Amino acid sequence: MGHDTAEWVMVGVVIAILLYVGVDSWVVQKEVEDVPADAETIKVTGQQWFWSFEHQDGTKEISTLHVKKGHAYNFEIYGKDVMHSFNIPDYVVFEDVVPGHVNHAWFAPDQAGEFPIQCREYCGLLHYNMRGSLVVEDTP
Amino acid sequence: MKRIIVVSLFALIVLALVPQIHFAHAQSSQGQSEKQYINLRAEVWNEFFRMTTAAFTVGAVVSGTMIWLVWRFRESHPKNKIPTRWEKLDDPTTGTYEKEGGH
């Protein structure tokens, strides 16, 4: 064993692990951000201090969003006044709402039930009350 | 030592390939059924645990190497009994590795 073998092993192993970290993160990010082709688009608008939703067929809802279990949904997220953040904790949907900019997030609910929607960016006096409900219906 | 290096590299290659095989399998099964979507929560947590494993492995390799270096090149190590060529010279920068004693 040469005097520098240990150093080279350390350098090689660390480079290999960092390469693995980079490649794996890239693959997972690509996988997570890849919106399914059959996802239904829902327009989400955040404003002080409530959420409104518009389905692809024109149906509008305020504060409560109804979706179907096993379907994919692509959120187009709009802001009307100040910064908000659209968050459905149970389905890892978490996207900033920026006035003048459209953000995107997608999800596919796999469990029926009622889940909280909340604003996760302090947006004024009633920020704490800027909540909504996600109702996932178990339809065939 | 060579065996350790080979085993380490083999383990790393396996570590890198396992998630890719899982991903390829998930992709192929997705093609069979249109209603199969990835579970974002599971993917994100899996990635977090894999990254944690990688981070701890890097930490173990780096700190392990440093601990080994300190242990191996301490003054009281049996292999360091014979002073190196530099320790005998007035000017230590004139020594060479080839003529170094104790290694």
PDB file of C-alpha atoms in Angstrom:
ATOM      1  CA  MET A   1       0.000   0.000   0.000  1.00  0.00           C
ATOM      2  CA  GLY A   2       1.496   3.310  -1.101  1.00  0.00           C
ATOM      3  CA  HIS A   3       1.690   6.371   1.048  1.00  0.00           C
ATOM      4  CA  ASP A   4      -1.149   8.037  -0.827  1.00  0.00           C
ATOM      5  CA  THR A   5      -3.534   5.083  -1.330  1.00  0.00           C
ATOM      6  CA  ALA A   6      -5.826   6.135   1.514  1.00  0.00           C
ATOM      7  CA  GLU A   7      -6.159   9.630   0.096  1.00  0.00           C
ATOM      8  CA  TRP A   8      -7.043   8.317  -3.352  1.00  0.00           C
ATOM      9  CA  VAL A   9      -9.596   5.883  -1.921  1.00  0.00           C
ATOM     10  CA  MET A  10     -11.187   8.737  -0.020  1.00  0.00           C
ATOM     11  CA  VAL A  11     -11.236  11.001  -3.068  1.00  0.00           C
ATOM     12  CA  GLY A  12     -12.605   8.228  -5.317  1.00  0.00           C
ATOM     13  CA  VAL A  13     -15.325   7.083  -2.931  1.00  0.00           C
ATOM     14  CA  VAL A  14     -16.453  10.624  -2.161  1.00  0.00           C
ATOM     15  CA  ILE A  15     -16.571  11.576  -5.859  1.00  0.00           C
ATOM     16  CA  ALA A  16     -18.527   8.383  -6.632  1.00  0.00           C
ATOM     17  CA  ILE A  17     -21.052   9.097  -3.870  1.00  0.00           C
ATOM     18  CA  LEU A  18     -21.467  12.723  -4.926  1.00  0.00           C
ATOM     19  CA  LEU A  19     -22.025  11.597  -8.529  1.00  0.00           C
ATOM     20  CA  TYR A  20     -24.655   9.168  -7.274  1.00  0.00           C
ATOM     21  CA  VAL A  21     -26.304  11.985  -5.286  1.00  0.00           C
ATOM     22  CA  GLY A  22     -26.407  14.228  -8.361  1.00  0.00           C
ATOM     23  CA  VAL A  23     -27.743  11.599 -10.774  1.00  0.00           C
ATOM     24  CA  ASP A  24     -30.312  10.200  -8.362  1.00  0.00           C
ATOM     25  CA  SER A  25     -31.616  13.666  -7.402  1.00  0.00           C
ATOM     26  CA  TRP A  26     -31.904  14.605 -11.064  1.00  0.00           C
ATOM     27  CA  VAL A  27     -33.834  11.422 -11.870  1.00  0.00           C
ATOM     28  CA  VAL A  28     -36.228  11.854  -8.930  1.00  0.00           C
ATOM     29  CA  GLN A  29     -36.794  15.532  -9.637  1.00  0.00           C
ATOM     30  CA  LYS A  30     -37.598  14.745 -13.268  1.00  0.00           C
ATOM     31  CA  GLU A  31     -39.961  11.988 -12.149  1.00  0.00           C
ATOM     32  CA  VAL A  32     -41.718  14.209  -9.588  1.00  0.00           C
ATOM     33  CA  GLU A  33     -42.097  17.208 -11.913  1.00  0.00           C
ATOM     34  CA  ASP A  34     -43.325  15.157 -14.852  1.00  0.00           C
ATOM     35  CA  VAL A  35     -47.053  15.983 -15.083  1.00  0.00           C
ATOM     36  CA  PRO A  36     -49.124  13.023 -16.391  1.00  0.00           C
ATOM     37  CA  ALA A  37     -50.561  13.663 -19.852  1.00  0.00           C
ATOM     38  CA  ASP A  38     -54.130  12.934 -18.720  1.00  0.00           C
ATOM     39  CA  ALA A  39     -54.054  15.363 -15.777  1.00  0.00           C
ATOM     40  CA  GLU A  40     -57.064  17.659 -15.490  1.00  0.00           C
ATOM     41  CA  THR A  41     -56.168  21.312 -15.114  1.00  0.00           C
ATOM     42  CA  ILE A  42     -57.595  23.224 -12.155  1.00  0.00           C
ATOM     43  CA  LYS A  43     -57.088  26.975 -11.870  1.00  0.00           C
ATOM     44  CA  VAL A  44     -56.348  27.970  -8.311  1.00  0.00           C
ATOM     45  CA  THR A  45     -56.565  31.601  -7.288  1.00  0.00           C
ATOM     46  CA  GLY A  46     -55.277  32.843  -3.985  1.00  0.00           C
ATOM     47  CA  GLN A  47     -56.420  36.177  -2.612  1.00  0.00           C
ATOM     48  CA  GLN A  48     -56.863  37.754   0.799  1.00  0.00           C
ATOM     49  CA  TRP A  49     -58.077  35.565   2.429  1.00  0.00           C
ATOM     50  CA  PHE A  50     -59.593  32.625   0.588  1.00  0.00           C
ATOM     51  CA  TRP A  51     -58.990  30.148  -2.207  1.00  0.00           C
ATOM     52  CA  SER A  52     -61.071  29.806  -5.358  1.00  0.00           C
ATOM     53  CA  PHE A  53     -60.921  26.987  -7.870  1.00  0.00           C
ATOM     54  CA  GLU A  54     -62.023  26.584 -11.461  1.00  0.00           C
ATOM     55  CA  HIS A  55     -62.247  23.147 -13.044  1.00  0.00           C
ATOM     56  CA  GLN A  56     -61.575  22.409 -16.687  1.00  0.00           C
ATOM     57  CA  ASP A  57     -65.342  22.206 -17.403  1.00  0.00           C
ATOM     58  CA  GLY A  58     -65.883  25.690 -15.959  1.00  0.00           C
ATOM     59  CA  THR A  59     -67.201  24.590 -12.552  1.00  0.00           C
ATOM     60  CA  LYS A  60     -66.135  27.040  -9.876  1.00  0.00           C
ATOM     61  CA  GLU A  61     -65.680  26.406  -6.194  1.00  0.00           C
ATOM     62  CA  ILE A  62     -64.669  28.541  -3.263  1.00  0.00           C
ATOM     63  CA  SER A  63     -62.645  27.203  -0.332  1.00  0.00           C
ATOM     64  CA  THR A  64     -63.664  23.574  -0.934  1.00  0.00           C
ATOM     65  CA  LEU A  65     -62.182  21.661  -3.831  1.00  0.00           C
ATOM     66  CA  HIS A  66     -63.780  18.424  -4.987  1.00  0.00           C
ATOM     67  CA  VAL A  67     -61.634  15.927  -6.877  1.00  0.00           C
ATOM     68  CA  LYS A  68     -61.828  12.242  -7.740  1.00  0.00           C
ATOM     69  CA  LYS A  69     -59.637   9.556  -6.274  1.00  0.00           C
ATOM     70  CA  GLY A  70     -57.194   8.001  -8.740  1.00  0.00           C
ATOM     71  CA  HIS A  71     -57.206  10.953 -11.169  1.00  0.00           C
ATOM     72  CA  ALA A  72     -54.326  13.321 -11.781  1.00  0.00           C
ATOM     73  CA  TYR A  73     -54.757  17.073 -11.439  1.00  0.00           C
ATOM     74  CA  ASN A  74     -52.528  19.864 -12.608  1.00  0.00           C
ATOM     75  CA  PHE A  75     -52.894  23.104 -10.664  1.00  0.00           C
ATOM     76  CA  GLU A  76     -52.419  26.438 -12.412  1.00  0.00           C
ATOM     77  CA  ILE A  77     -51.841  28.771  -9.528  1.00  0.00           C
ATOM     78  CA  TYR A  78     -52.667  32.486  -9.774  1.00  0.00           C
ATOM     79  CA  GLY A  79     -52.372  35.279  -7.234  1.00  0.00           C
ATOM     80  CA  LYS A  80     -54.547  38.396  -7.130  1.00  0.00           C
ATOM     81  CA  ASP A  81     -53.055  40.599  -4.470  1.00  0.00           C
ATOM     82  CA  VAL A  82     -50.088  39.578  -2.334  1.00  0.00           C
ATOM     83  CA  MET A  83     -47.855  36.533  -2.011  1.00  0.00           C
ATOM     84  CA  HIS A  84     -49.584  33.393  -0.761  1.00  0.00           C
ATOM     85  CA  SER A  85     -48.553  29.762  -0.767  1.00  0.00           C
ATOM     86  CA  PHE A  86     -50.868  26.947  -1.849  1.00  0.00           C
ATOM     87  CA  ASN A  87     -50.350  23.961   0.395  1.00  0.00           C
ATOM     88  CA  ILE A  88     -52.053  20.575   0.686  1.00  0.00           C
ATOM     89  CA  PRO A  89     -49.829  18.920   3.308  1.00  0.00           C
ATOM     90  CA  ASP A  90     -51.276  15.412   2.924  1.00  0.00           C
ATOM     91  CA  TYR A  91     -50.398  15.309  -0.777  1.00  0.00           C
ATOM     92  CA  VAL A  92     -47.115  17.251  -0.730  1.00  0.00           C
ATOM     93  CA  VAL A  93     -48.537  20.096  -2.814  1.00  0.00           C
ATOM     94  CA  PHE A  94     -46.676  23.235  -1.827  1.00  0.00           C
ATOM     95  CA  GLU A  95     -46.273  26.072  -4.303  1.00  0.00           C
ATOM     96  CA  ASP A  96     -45.894  29.826  -3.966  1.00  0.00           C
ATOM     97  CA  VAL A  97     -48.682  32.044  -5.239  1.00  0.00           C
ATOM     98  CA  VAL A  98     -47.098  35.040  -6.951  1.00  0.00           C
ATOM     99  CA  PRO A  99     -49.215  37.884  -8.366  1.00  0.00           C
ATOM    100  CA  GLY A 100     -48.522  38.258 -12.101  1.00  0.00           C
ATOM    101  CA  HIS A 101     -46.981  34.814 -12.422  1.00  0.00           C
ATOM    102  CA  VAL A 102     -48.536  31.387 -12.987  1.00  0.00           C
ATOM    103  CA  ASN A 103     -47.100  28.537 -10.957  1.00  0.00           C
ATOM    104  CA  HIS A 104     -47.772  24.844 -11.435  1.00  0.00           C
ATOM    105  CA  ALA A 105     -48.104  21.797  -9.222  1.00  0.00           C
ATOM    106  CA  TRP A 106     -49.698  18.414  -9.775  1.00  0.00           C
ATOM    107  CA  PHE A 107     -50.973  15.578  -7.669  1.00  0.00           C
ATOM    108  CA  ALA A 108     -52.999  12.402  -7.884  1.00  0.00           C
ATOM    109  CA  PRO A 109     -55.022  11.640  -4.754  1.00  0.00           C
ATOM    110  CA  ASP A 110     -54.948   7.961  -3.836  1.00  0.00           C
ATOM    111  CA  GLN A 111     -57.112   8.136  -0.721  1.00  0.00           C
ATOM    112  CA  ALA A 112     -60.700   9.301  -0.362  1.00  0.00           C
ATOM    113  CA  GLY A 113     -61.515  11.750   2.405  1.00  0.00           C
ATOM    114  CA  GLU A 114     -61.261  15.364   3.433  1.00  0.00           C
ATOM    115  CA  PHE A 115     -57.884  17.037   3.667  1.00  0.00           C
ATOM    116  CA  PRO A 116     -56.860  20.549   4.696  1.00  0.00           C
ATOM    117  CA  ILE A 117     -55.725  23.219   2.253  1.00  0.00           C
ATOM    118  CA  GLN A 118     -53.877  26.116   3.790  1.00  0.00           C
ATOM    119  CA  CYS A 119     -51.914  29.240   2.984  1.00  0.00           C
ATOM    120  CA  ARG A 120     -48.292  28.812   4.010  1.00  0.00           C
ATOM    121  CA  GLU A 121     -47.039  32.329   3.350  1.00  0.00           C
ATOM    122  CA  TYR A 122     -47.936  35.100   5.778  1.00  0.00           C
ATOM    123  CA  CYS A 123     -50.336  37.232   3.743  1.00  0.00           C
ATOM    124  CA  GLY A 124     -51.924  39.651   6.137  1.00  0.00           C
ATOM    125  CA  LEU A 125     -54.221  39.909   9.110  1.00  0.00           C
ATOM    126  CA  LEU A 126     -56.403  36.865   8.404  1.00  0.00           C
ATOM    127  CA  HIS A 127     -53.637  34.649   7.008  1.00  0.00           C
ATOM    128  CA  TYR A 128     -54.274  32.161   9.805  1.00  0.00           C
ATOM    129  CA  ASN A 129     -57.815  31.709   8.547  1.00  0.00           C
ATOM    130  CA  MET A 130     -56.984  31.293   4.850  1.00  0.00           C
ATOM    131  CA  ARG A 131     -57.873  27.646   4.874  1.00  0.00           C
ATOM    132  CA  GLY A 132     -59.819  25.363   2.601  1.00  0.00           C
ATOM    133  CA  SER A 133     -60.770  21.739   2.193  1.00  0.00           C
ATOM    134  CA  LEU A 134     -59.836  19.167  -0.355  1.00  0.00           C
ATOM    135  CA  VAL A 135     -62.576  16.588  -0.736  1.00  0.00           C
ATOM    136  CA  VAL A 136     -61.439  13.444  -2.517  1.00  0.00           C
ATOM    137  CA  GLU A 137     -64.429  11.479  -3.741  1.00  0.00           C
ATOM    138  CA  ASP A 138     -64.228   7.734  -4.102  1.00  0.00           C
ATOM    139  CA  THR A 139     -65.900   7.395  -7.485  1.00  0.00           C
ATOM    140  CA  PRO A 140     -65.206   4.502  -9.855  1.00  0.00           C
TER     141      PRO A 140
ATOM    142  CA  MET B   1      -6.310  -3.299   0.279  1.00  0.00           C
ATOM    143  CA  LYS B   2      -7.149  -3.882  -3.379  1.00  0.00           C
ATOM    144  CA  ARG B   3      -9.934  -6.214  -2.293  1.00  0.00           C
ATOM    145  CA  ILE B   4     -11.401  -3.470  -0.047  1.00  0.00           C
ATOM    146  CA  ILE B   5     -11.291  -0.976  -2.918  1.00  0.00           C
ATOM    147  CA  VAL B   6     -12.945  -3.437  -5.316  1.00  0.00           C
ATOM    148  CA  VAL B   7     -15.662  -4.319  -2.787  1.00  0.00           C
ATOM    149  CA  SER B   8     -16.259  -0.608  -2.038  1.00  0.00           C
ATOM    150  CA  LEU B   9     -16.584   0.275  -5.704  1.00  0.00           C
ATOM    151  CA  PHE B  10     -18.863  -2.713  -6.330  1.00  0.00           C
ATOM    152  CA  ALA B  11     -21.068  -1.670  -3.400  1.00  0.00           C
ATOM    153  CA  LEU B  12     -21.258   1.881  -4.740  1.00  0.00           C
ATOM    154  CA  ILE B  13     -22.224   0.697  -8.208  1.00  0.00           C
ATOM    155  CA  VAL B  14     -24.971  -1.499  -6.729  1.00  0.00           C
ATOM    156  CA  LEU B  15     -26.114   1.441  -4.579  1.00  0.00           C
ATOM    157  CA  ALA B  16     -26.367   3.609  -7.694  1.00  0.00           C
ATOM    158  CA  LEU B  17     -28.127   0.964  -9.801  1.00  0.00           C
ATOM    159  CA  VAL B  18     -30.843  -0.105  -7.348  1.00  0.00           C
ATOM    160  CA  PRO B  19     -32.927   3.104  -7.591  1.00  0.00           C
ATOM    161  CA  GLN B  20     -32.497   3.144 -11.384  1.00  0.00           C
ATOM    162  CA  ILE B  21     -33.847  -0.411 -11.613  1.00  0.00           C
ATOM    163  CA  HIS B  22     -36.723   0.589  -9.350  1.00  0.00           C
ATOM    164  CA  PHE B  23     -37.396   3.632 -11.542  1.00  0.00           C
ATOM    165  CA  ALA B  24     -37.284   1.598 -14.760  1.00  0.00           C
ATOM    166  CA  HIS B  25     -39.645  -0.957 -13.214  1.00  0.00           C
ATOM    167  CA  ALA B  26     -42.043   1.811 -12.115  1.00  0.00           C
ATOM    168  CA  GLN B  27     -41.951   3.312 -15.609  1.00  0.00           C
ATOM    169  CA  SER B  28     -42.710  -0.025 -17.287  1.00  0.00           C
ATOM    170  CA  SER B  29     -45.591  -0.810 -14.903  1.00  0.00           C
ATOM    171  CA  GLN B  30     -46.965   2.690 -15.473  1.00  0.00           C
ATOM    172  CA  GLY B  31     -47.303   1.855 -19.143  1.00  0.00           C
ATOM    173  CA  GLN B  32     -49.500  -1.137 -18.352  1.00  0.00           C
ATOM    174  CA  SER B  33     -52.112   0.867 -16.469  1.00  0.00           C
ATOM    175  CA  GLU B  34     -53.024   4.480 -17.217  1.00  0.00           C
ATOM    176  CA  LYS B  35     -54.333   5.052 -13.694  1.00  0.00           C
ATOM    177  CA  GLN B  36     -51.040   4.382 -11.930  1.00  0.00           C
ATOM    178  CA  TYR B  37     -49.409   7.601 -10.781  1.00  0.00           C
ATOM    179  CA  ILE B  38     -46.337   7.978  -8.679  1.00  0.00           C
ATOM    180  CA  ASN B  39     -46.808   8.702  -5.005  1.00  0.00           C
ATOM    181  CA  LEU B  40     -45.108  12.084  -4.594  1.00  0.00           C
ATOM    182  CA  ARG B  41     -44.900  11.762  -0.832  1.00  0.00           C
ATOM    183  CA  ALA B  42     -43.219   8.342  -1.040  1.00  0.00           C
ATOM    184  CA  GLU B  43     -40.800   9.496  -3.761  1.00  0.00           C
ATOM    185  CA  VAL B  44     -39.741  12.566  -1.803  1.00  0.00           C
ATOM    186  CA  TRP B  45     -39.248  10.641   1.457  1.00  0.00           C
ATOM    187  CA  ASN B  46     -37.371   7.839  -0.325  1.00  0.00           C
ATOM    188  CA  GLU B  47     -35.064  10.408  -1.881  1.00  0.00           C
ATOM    189  CA  PHE B  48     -34.550  12.029   1.500  1.00  0.00           C
ATOM    190  CA  PHE B  49     -33.529   8.712   3.081  1.00  0.00           C
ATOM    191  CA  ARG B  50     -31.209   7.840   0.180  1.00  0.00           C
ATOM    192  CA  MET B  51     -29.534  11.256   0.421  1.00  0.00           C
ATOM    193  CA  THR B  52     -29.194  10.847   4.181  1.00  0.00           C
ATOM    194  CA  THR B  53     -27.498   7.478   3.631  1.00  0.00           C
ATOM    195  CA  ALA B  54     -25.141   9.056   1.080  1.00  0.00           C
ATOM    196  CA  ALA B  55     -24.346  11.961   3.411  1.00  0.00           C
ATOM    197  CA  PHE B  56     -23.564   9.646   6.325  1.00  0.00           C
ATOM    198  CA  THR B  57     -21.446   7.427   4.060  1.00  0.00           C
ATOM    199  CA  VAL B  58     -19.390  10.428   2.903  1.00  0.00           C
ATOM    200  CA  GLY B  59     -19.026  11.474   6.537  1.00  0.00           C
ATOM    201  CA  ALA B  60     -17.907   7.973   7.547  1.00  0.00           C
ATOM    202  CA  VAL B  61     -15.376   7.699   4.690  1.00  0.00           C
ATOM    203  CA  VAL B  62     -13.853  11.134   5.303  1.00  0.00           C
ATOM    204  CA  SER B  63     -13.710  10.910   9.092  1.00  0.00           C
ATOM    205  CA  GLY B  64     -12.611   7.239   8.905  1.00  0.00           C
ATOM    206  CA  THR B  65      -9.720   8.138   6.607  1.00  0.00           C
ATOM    207  CA  MET B  66      -8.663  10.970   8.889  1.00  0.00           C
ATOM    208  CA  ILE B  67      -8.828   8.744  11.968  1.00  0.00           C
ATOM    209  CA  TRP B  68      -6.767   6.097  10.165  1.00  0.00           C
ATOM    210  CA  LEU B  69      -4.181   8.709   9.085  1.00  0.00           C
ATOM    211  CA  VAL B  70      -3.802   9.996  12.635  1.00  0.00           C
ATOM    212  CA  TRP B  71      -3.515   6.438  13.980  1.00  0.00           C
ATOM    213  CA  ARG B  72      -1.093   5.241  11.307  1.00  0.00           C
ATOM    214  CA  PHE B  73       1.276   8.211  11.285  1.00  0.00           C
ATOM    215  CA  ARG B  74       1.451   8.822  15.024  1.00  0.00           C
ATOM    216  CA  GLU B  75       4.992   8.953  16.414  1.00  0.00           C
ATOM    217  CA  SER B  76       4.500   5.828  18.537  1.00  0.00           C
ATOM    218  CA  HIS B  77       3.358   3.598  15.654  1.00  0.00           C
ATOM    219  CA  PRO B  78       5.779   0.624  15.281  1.00  0.00           C
ATOM    220  CA  LYS B  79       6.335   1.401  11.596  1.00  0.00           C
ATOM    221  CA  ASN B  80       7.458   4.905  12.486  1.00  0.00           C
ATOM    222  CA  LYS B  81      10.267   3.663  14.760  1.00  0.00           C
ATOM    223  CA  ILE B  82      12.965   4.409  12.223  1.00  0.00           C
ATOM    224  CA  PRO B  83      13.175   8.165  11.660  1.00  0.00           C
ATOM    225  CA  THR B  84      12.415   9.281   8.129  1.00  0.00           C
ATOM    226  CA  ARG B  85      15.146  10.680   5.924  1.00  0.00           C
ATOM    227  CA  TRP B  86      13.872  14.196   6.524  1.00  0.00           C
ATOM    228  CA  GLU B  87      14.161  13.867  10.287  1.00  0.00           C
ATOM    229  CA  LYS B  88      17.894  13.197   9.897  1.00  0.00           C
ATOM    230  CA  LEU B  89      18.565  16.094   7.577  1.00  0.00           C
ATOM    231  CA  ASP B  90      19.413  19.661   8.406  1.00  0.00           C
ATOM    232  CA  ASP B  91      17.223  20.677   5.477  1.00  0.00           C
ATOM    233  CA  PRO B  92      14.119  18.404   5.462  1.00  0.00           C
ATOM    234  CA  THR B  93      13.040  19.587   2.007  1.00  0.00           C
ATOM    235  CA  THR B  94      15.937  17.759   0.326  1.00  0.00           C
ATOM    236  CA  GLY B  95      14.716  14.245   1.191  1.00  0.00           C
ATOM    237  CA  THR B  96      12.935  11.898  -1.261  1.00  0.00           C
ATOM    238  CA  TYR B  97      10.215   9.323  -0.839  1.00  0.00           C
ATOM    239  CA  GLU B  98      12.394   6.593  -2.402  1.00  0.00           C
ATOM    240  CA  LYS B  99      14.978   6.764   0.346  1.00  0.00           C
ATOM    241  CA  GLU B 100      12.501   7.242   3.179  1.00  0.00           C
ATOM    242  CA  GLY B 101      12.923   4.780   6.061  1.00  0.00           C
ATOM    243  CA  GLY B 102      10.252   2.904   7.978  1.00  0.00           C
ATOM    244  CA  HIS B 103       7.743   2.433   5.114  1.00  0.00           C
TER     245      HIS B 103
END
